[in-house]
PDB file of C-alpha atoms in Angstrom:
ATOM      1  CA  MET A   5     -54.769 -14.248  83.124  1.00 39.00           C
ATOM      2  CA  ALA A   6     -56.576 -14.931  79.836  1.00 44.00           C
ATOM      3  CA  ASN A   7     -56.633 -11.230  79.060  1.00 43.00           C
ATOM      4  CA  ARG A   8     -52.956 -10.685  79.802  1.00 49.00           C
ATOM      5  CA  ALA A   9     -51.003  -9.285  76.837  1.00 51.00           C
ATOM      6  CA  THR A  10     -48.335 -11.603  75.601  1.00 63.00           C
ATOM      7  CA  LYS A  11     -44.839 -10.677  74.419  1.00 71.00           C
ATOM      8  CA  PRO A  12     -43.343 -13.000  71.812  1.00 72.00           C
ATOM      9  CA  VAL A  13     -39.748 -14.005  72.340  1.00 81.00           C
ATOM     10  CA  SER A  14     -37.151 -13.106  69.711  1.00 87.00           C
ATOM     11  CA  LEU A  15     -33.825 -14.829  69.290  1.00 95.00           C
ATOM     12  CA  ILE A  16     -31.664 -12.175  67.592  1.00 96.00           C
ATOM     13  CA  TRP A  17     -27.930 -11.754  67.578  1.00 96.00           C
ATOM     14  CA  GLY A  18     -26.078  -8.891  65.900  1.00 96.00           C
ATOM     15  CA  THR A  19     -27.173  -5.392  64.918  1.00 96.00           C
ATOM     16  CA  GLY A  20     -26.056  -5.033  61.318  1.00 94.00           C
ATOM     17  CA  PRO A  21     -27.930  -3.778  58.269  1.00 94.00           C
ATOM     18  CA  LEU A  22     -28.000  -7.182  56.612  1.00 95.00           C
ATOM     19  CA  LYS A  23     -30.736  -9.419  58.077  1.00 96.00           C
ATOM     20  CA  LEU A  24     -30.228 -13.188  58.021  1.00 96.00           C
ATOM     21  CA  ASP A  25     -33.228 -15.194  59.160  1.00 97.00           C
ATOM     22  CA  ILE A  26     -32.478 -18.834  59.858  1.00 98.00           C
ATOM     23  CA  PHE A  27     -35.300 -21.363  60.263  1.00 97.00           C
ATOM     24  CA  ILE A  28     -34.259 -24.306  62.352  1.00 96.00           C
ATOM     25  CA  GLU A  29     -35.709 -27.432  63.884  1.00 95.00           C
ATOM     26  CA  PRO A  30     -33.601 -28.067  67.015  1.00 95.00           C
ATOM     27  CA  THR A  31     -33.298 -31.857  66.608  1.00 94.00           C
ATOM     28  CA  CYS A  32     -32.646 -31.831  62.935  1.00 94.00           C
ATOM     29  CA  PRO A  33     -29.006 -32.942  62.348  1.00 94.00           C
ATOM     30  CA  PHE A  34     -28.554 -30.305  59.587  1.00 96.00           C
ATOM     31  CA  CYS A  35     -29.836 -27.608  61.892  1.00 96.00           C
ATOM     32  CA  VAL A  36     -27.506 -28.772  64.662  1.00 96.00           C
ATOM     33  CA  ARG A  37     -24.630 -28.394  62.187  1.00 97.00           C
ATOM     34  CA  THR A  38     -25.893 -24.929  61.297  1.00 97.00           C
ATOM     35  CA  LEU A  39     -26.176 -23.841  64.887  1.00 97.00           C
ATOM     36  CA  GLY A  40     -22.565 -24.773  65.492  1.00 96.00           C
ATOM     37  CA  LYS A  41     -21.522 -22.327  62.764  1.00 97.00           C
ATOM     38  CA  ILE A  42     -23.637 -19.303  63.756  1.00 97.00           C
ATOM     39  CA  LYS A  43     -21.477 -17.816  66.530  1.00 96.00           C
ATOM     40  CA  PRO A  44     -18.168 -18.283  64.679  1.00 97.00           C
ATOM     41  CA  PHE A  45     -19.795 -16.863  61.532  1.00 97.00           C
ATOM     42  CA  LEU A  46     -21.106 -13.865  63.467  1.00 96.00           C
ATOM     43  CA  SER A  47     -17.684 -13.310  64.993  1.00 96.00           C
ATOM     44  CA  GLU A  48     -15.977 -13.459  61.572  1.00 96.00           C
ATOM     45  CA  VAL A  49     -18.405 -11.227  59.681  1.00 96.00           C
ATOM     46  CA  GLY A  50     -18.994  -8.834  62.611  1.00 95.00           C
ATOM     47  CA  GLU A  51     -22.064  -8.225  64.778  1.00 95.00           C
ATOM     48  CA  SER A  52     -22.266  -4.645  63.412  1.00 96.00           C
ATOM     49  CA  ASN A  53     -22.592  -5.995  59.851  1.00 95.00           C
ATOM     50  CA  VAL A  54     -25.286  -8.616  60.195  1.00 96.00           C
ATOM     51  CA  MET A  55     -28.350  -9.362  62.271  1.00 97.00           C
ATOM     52  CA  ILE A  56     -29.232 -13.030  62.705  1.00 97.00           C
ATOM     53  CA  GLU A  57     -32.706 -14.014  63.833  1.00 97.00           C
ATOM     54  CA  LEU A  58     -33.363 -17.654  64.599  1.00 97.00           C
ATOM     55  CA  HIS A  59     -36.881 -18.939  63.917  1.00 96.00           C
ATOM     56  CA  LEU A  60     -37.801 -22.222  65.550  1.00 96.00           C
ATOM     57  CA  HIS A  61     -39.504 -24.252  62.835  1.00 95.00           C
ATOM     58  CA  SER A  62     -41.382 -27.379  63.934  1.00 91.00           C
ATOM     59  CA  GLN A  63     -41.383 -30.311  61.549  1.00 88.00           C
ATOM     60  CA  PRO A  64     -43.913 -33.046  62.275  1.00 84.00           C
ATOM     61  CA  TRP A  65     -41.527 -35.957  61.553  1.00 85.00           C
ATOM     62  CA  HIS A  66     -39.526 -34.758  64.591  1.00 87.00           C
ATOM     63  CA  LEU A  67     -42.200 -35.951  67.005  1.00 84.00           C
ATOM     64  CA  PHE A  68     -41.192 -33.948  70.099  1.00 92.00           C
ATOM     65  CA  SER A  69     -40.334 -30.824  68.154  1.00 92.00           C
ATOM     66  CA  PRO A  70     -43.082 -28.596  69.690  1.00 94.00           C
ATOM     67  CA  VAL A  71     -42.140 -29.694  73.275  1.00 95.00           C
ATOM     68  CA  ILE A  72     -38.456 -29.021  72.616  1.00 97.00           C
ATOM     69  CA  MET A  73     -39.218 -25.696  70.953  1.00 96.00           C
ATOM     70  CA  ARG A  74     -41.370 -24.678  73.971  1.00 96.00           C
ATOM     71  CA  SER A  75     -38.480 -25.575  76.274  1.00 97.00           C
ATOM     72  CA  ILE A  76     -36.102 -23.325  74.336  1.00 97.00           C
ATOM     73  CA  LEU A  77     -38.578 -20.465  74.386  1.00 97.00           C
ATOM     74  CA  ALA A  78     -39.240 -21.054  78.105  1.00 97.00           C
ATOM     75  CA  ALA A  79     -35.501 -20.578  78.690  1.00 97.00           C
ATOM     76  CA  ALA A  80     -35.686 -17.357  76.649  1.00 96.00           C
ATOM     77  CA  THR A  81     -38.268 -15.946  79.087  1.00 94.00           C
ATOM     78  CA  LEU A  82     -35.857 -16.270  82.017  1.00 95.00           C
ATOM     79  CA  PRO A  83     -33.349 -13.523  83.049  1.00 94.00           C
ATOM     80  CA  ASP A  84     -30.558 -13.459  80.461  1.00 94.00           C
ATOM     81  CA  GLY A  85     -32.994 -15.408  78.342  1.00 94.00           C
ATOM     82  CA  LYS A  86     -31.302 -15.162  74.980  1.00 94.00           C
ATOM     83  CA  ASN A  87     -28.152 -16.783  76.328  1.00 96.00           C
ATOM     84  CA  LYS A  88     -30.123 -19.351  78.214  1.00 97.00           C
ATOM     85  CA  ALA A  89     -32.091 -20.175  75.039  1.00 97.00           C
ATOM     86  CA  TRP A  90     -28.788 -20.578  73.177  1.00 97.00           C
ATOM     87  CA  HIS A  91     -27.505 -22.863  75.950  1.00 98.00           C
ATOM     88  CA  VAL A  92     -30.627 -25.045  75.608  1.00 98.00           C
ATOM     89  CA  LEU A  93     -30.202 -25.129  71.800  1.00 97.00           C
ATOM     90  CA  GLU A  94     -26.596 -26.335  72.270  1.00 97.00           C
ATOM     91  CA  ILE A  95     -27.415 -29.041  74.796  1.00 97.00           C
ATOM     92  CA  ILE A  96     -30.264 -30.374  72.621  1.00 97.00           C
ATOM     93  CA  GLY A  97     -27.786 -30.513  69.738  1.00 96.00           C
ATOM     94  CA  GLN A  98     -25.213 -32.327  71.906  1.00 96.00           C
ATOM     95  CA  HIS A  99     -27.813 -34.892  72.953  1.00 96.00           C
ATOM     96  CA  ARG A 100     -29.897 -34.834  69.794  1.00 93.00           C
ATOM     97  CA  GLU A 101     -30.579 -38.577  69.604  1.00 91.00           C
ATOM     98  CA  GLU A 102     -32.002 -38.620  73.109  1.00 92.00           C
ATOM     99  CA  PHE A 103     -34.712 -36.206  71.941  1.00 92.00           C
ATOM    100  CA  GLU A 104     -35.474 -38.055  68.713  1.00 92.00           C
ATOM    101  CA  PHE A 105     -37.098 -41.287  67.515  1.00 88.00           C
ATOM    102  CA  LYS A 106     -35.503 -44.081  65.587  1.00 89.00           C
ATOM    103  CA  ASP A 107     -36.559 -43.634  61.982  1.00 86.00           C
ATOM    104  CA  HIS A 108     -38.934 -40.888  63.256  1.00 85.00           C
ATOM    105  CA  ALA A 109     -41.381 -43.469  64.579  1.00 85.00           C
ATOM    106  CA  SER A 110     -39.858 -45.913  67.090  1.00 85.00           C
ATOM    107  CA  GLY A 111     -37.303 -46.349  69.861  1.00 86.00           C
ATOM    108  CA  PRO A 112     -37.155 -45.514  73.553  1.00 88.00           C
ATOM    109  CA  ASN A 113     -38.817 -42.148  73.218  1.00 84.00           C
ATOM    110  CA  MET A 114     -42.144 -43.858  72.287  1.00 89.00           C
ATOM    111  CA  GLU A 115     -42.536 -44.291  76.073  1.00 91.00           C
ATOM    112  CA  ALA A 116     -41.542 -40.709  76.920  1.00 92.00           C
ATOM    113  CA  THR A 117     -44.091 -38.040  77.813  1.00 94.00           C
ATOM    114  CA  PRO A 118     -43.765 -34.301  77.209  1.00 95.00           C
ATOM    115  CA  ASN A 119     -42.946 -33.927  80.922  1.00 96.00           C
ATOM    116  CA  ASP A 120     -40.103 -36.443  80.502  1.00 96.00           C
ATOM    117  CA  ILE A 121     -38.656 -34.383  77.684  1.00 96.00           C
ATOM    118  CA  VAL A 122     -38.888 -31.132  79.598  1.00 97.00           C
ATOM    119  CA  ARG A 123     -37.261 -32.777  82.626  1.00 97.00           C
ATOM    120  CA  ARG A 124     -34.455 -34.106  80.344  1.00 96.00           C
ATOM    121  CA  VAL A 125     -33.891 -30.587  78.997  1.00 98.00           C
ATOM    122  CA  GLU A 126     -33.794 -29.254  82.575  1.00 98.00           C
ATOM    123  CA  GLN A 127     -31.306 -31.949  83.643  1.00 98.00           C
ATOM    124  CA  TYR A 128     -28.889 -31.233  80.803  1.00 97.00           C
ATOM    125  CA  SER A 129     -29.210 -27.430  80.923  1.00 98.00           C
ATOM    126  CA  GLY A 130     -29.335 -26.971  84.662  1.00 98.00           C
ATOM    127  CA  LEU A 131     -32.351 -24.672  84.200  1.00 98.00           C
ATOM    128  CA  SER A 132     -35.749 -24.841  85.799  1.00 97.00           C
ATOM    129  CA  LEU A 133     -38.268 -24.606  82.904  1.00 97.00           C
ATOM    130  CA  GLN A 134     -41.541 -26.126  84.150  1.00 95.00           C
ATOM    131  CA  GLU A 135     -43.231 -22.842  85.048  1.00 96.00           C
ATOM    132  CA  ALA A 136     -41.895 -20.865  82.082  1.00 96.00           C
ATOM    133  CA  PHE A 137     -42.954 -23.692  79.810  1.00 96.00           C
ATOM    134  CA  LYS A 138     -46.584 -22.817  80.511  1.00 95.00           C
ATOM    135  CA  SER A 139     -46.166 -19.115  79.756  1.00 93.00           C
ATOM    136  CA  GLN A 140     -48.484 -17.442  77.313  1.00 93.00           C
ATOM    137  CA  ASP A 141     -45.447 -15.553  75.952  1.00 92.00           C
ATOM    138  CA  VAL A 142     -44.101 -18.973  74.853  1.00 94.00           C
ATOM    139  CA  THR A 143     -47.423 -19.822  73.185  1.00 94.00           C
ATOM    140  CA  ALA A 144     -47.446 -16.467  71.413  1.00 93.00           C
ATOM    141  CA  SER A 145     -43.875 -17.014  70.204  1.00 93.00           C
ATOM    142  CA  LEU A 146     -44.674 -20.489  68.857  1.00 93.00           C
ATOM    143  CA  LYS A 147     -47.683 -19.126  66.972  1.00 94.00           C
ATOM    144  CA  ARG A 148     -45.634 -16.227  65.600  1.00 94.00           C
ATOM    145  CA  TYR A 149     -42.883 -18.570  64.375  1.00 95.00           C
ATOM    146  CA  ALA A 150     -45.407 -20.809  62.696  1.00 95.00           C
ATOM    147  CA  LYS A 151     -47.193 -17.961  60.985  1.00 95.00           C
ATOM    148  CA  PHE A 152     -43.973 -16.300  59.792  1.00 96.00           C
ATOM    149  CA  ALA A 153     -42.691 -19.608  58.344  1.00 96.00           C
ATOM    150  CA  ARG A 154     -46.006 -20.234  56.585  1.00 95.00           C
ATOM    151  CA  GLN A 155     -46.117 -16.735  55.141  1.00 96.00           C
ATOM    152  CA  ASN A 156     -42.669 -17.252  53.691  1.00 96.00           C
ATOM    153  CA  GLY A 157     -43.272 -20.799  52.361  1.00 95.00           C
ATOM    154  CA  ILE A 158     -40.719 -22.389  54.624  1.00 95.00           C
ATOM    155  CA  HIS A 159     -40.719 -26.187  54.601  1.00 92.00           C
ATOM    156  CA  VAL A 160     -37.228 -27.630  55.105  1.00 91.00           C
ATOM    157  CA  SER A 161     -34.688 -26.841  57.759  1.00 93.00           C
ATOM    158  CA  PRO A 162     -32.452 -25.119  57.832  1.00 97.00           C
ATOM    159  CA  THR A 163     -33.749 -22.447  55.516  1.00 97.00           C
ATOM    160  CA  PHE A 164     -31.991 -19.111  55.183  1.00 97.00           C
ATOM    161  CA  MET A 165     -33.482 -15.772  54.225  1.00 97.00           C
ATOM    162  CA  VAL A 166     -31.336 -12.725  53.365  1.00 95.00           C
ATOM    163  CA  ASN A 167     -33.120  -9.419  53.865  1.00 94.00           C
ATOM    164  CA  GLY A 168     -36.563 -11.086  53.681  1.00 95.00           C
ATOM    165  CA  LEU A 169     -35.957 -13.383  50.674  1.00 95.00           C
ATOM    166  CA  ILE A 170     -35.197 -17.128  50.779  1.00 96.00           C
ATOM    167  CA  ASP A 171     -31.609 -17.734  49.686  1.00 95.00           C
ATOM    168  CA  ASN A 172     -30.999 -21.312  48.731  1.00 93.00           C
ATOM    169  CA  ARG A 173     -27.276 -20.665  48.303  1.00 93.00           C
ATOM    170  CA  PHE A 174     -26.783 -21.105  52.036  1.00 94.00           C
ATOM    171  CA  SER A 175     -26.623 -24.639  53.484  1.00 93.00           C
ATOM    172  CA  SER A 176     -25.478 -26.414  56.627  1.00 95.00           C
ATOM    173  CA  GLY A 177     -22.804 -28.302  54.655  1.00 94.00           C
ATOM    174  CA  GLU A 178     -20.911 -25.171  53.631  1.00 95.00           C
ATOM    175  CA  ASP A 179     -17.848 -23.857  55.331  1.00 95.00           C
ATOM    176  CA  ILE A 180     -18.235 -20.692  57.387  1.00 95.00           C
ATOM    177  CA  SER A 181     -15.933 -18.949  55.007  1.00 96.00           C
ATOM    178  CA  GLU A 182     -18.494 -19.385  52.204  1.00 96.00           C
ATOM    179  CA  TRP A 183     -21.227 -17.769  54.304  1.00 95.00           C
ATOM    180  CA  VAL A 184     -18.862 -14.912  55.147  1.00 95.00           C
ATOM    181  CA  GLU A 185     -17.906 -14.313  51.504  1.00 95.00           C
ATOM    182  CA  ARG A 186     -21.570 -14.365  50.448  1.00 94.00           C
ATOM    183  CA  VAL A 187     -22.622 -11.939  53.207  1.00 94.00           C
ATOM    184  CA  ARG A 188     -19.742  -9.572  52.513  1.00 93.00           C
ATOM    185  CA  ALA A 189     -20.772  -9.502  48.834  1.00 93.00           C
ATOM    186  CA  GLU A 190     -24.383  -8.714  49.892  1.00 90.00           C
ATOM    187  CA  LEU A 191     -23.149  -5.955  52.170  1.00 89.00           C
ATOM    188  CA  LYS A 192     -21.028  -4.489  49.396  1.00 87.00           C
ATOM    189  CA  ASN A 193     -24.039  -4.511  47.063  1.00 84.00           C
ATOM    190  CA  LYS A 194     -26.235  -2.954  49.708  1.00 74.00           C
ATOM    191  CA  LEU A 195     -23.818  -0.073  50.265  1.00 68.00           C
ATOM    192  CA  SER A 196     -23.187   0.605  46.574  1.00 67.00           C
TER     193      SER A 196
END
């Protein structure tokens, strides 16, 4: 199995000419807020106008971040994987504090193991992830996300890139209408 080719998992929604890359850490409260806006934003601006690619971006102060990211990507390797991955992202957001540490260094999760976290994700999502969690496709995806983030100087989450360039005008605290207005202006500039 060591020589098996791996296929990284992509989390892409929409097919439009404007590319919006969003770097997220699934237990970050600002990223959870951002995730809640993505589908309404995509609906408002139109899937034929924008392509959104989510990049899972581990941050070391979120101590179970790599385990949670692996769980999301494990879901993505299942049939209808993109929707299953989205479902896992949503349930992690809904139960964020159960996957986090108090002040990033204490609390009940100090006693939790990676297996405990994966089982918790399975319990909330209703998905069986243990086998997929071990997939080399998941490992390849994690490595690809880390490399892409480093190549682009990504540190904080969420970070937004528009057509390959970091755009600090976007933030999780903005209203969806502000994102829509900005993207429509970008599309207009792109077409003129």
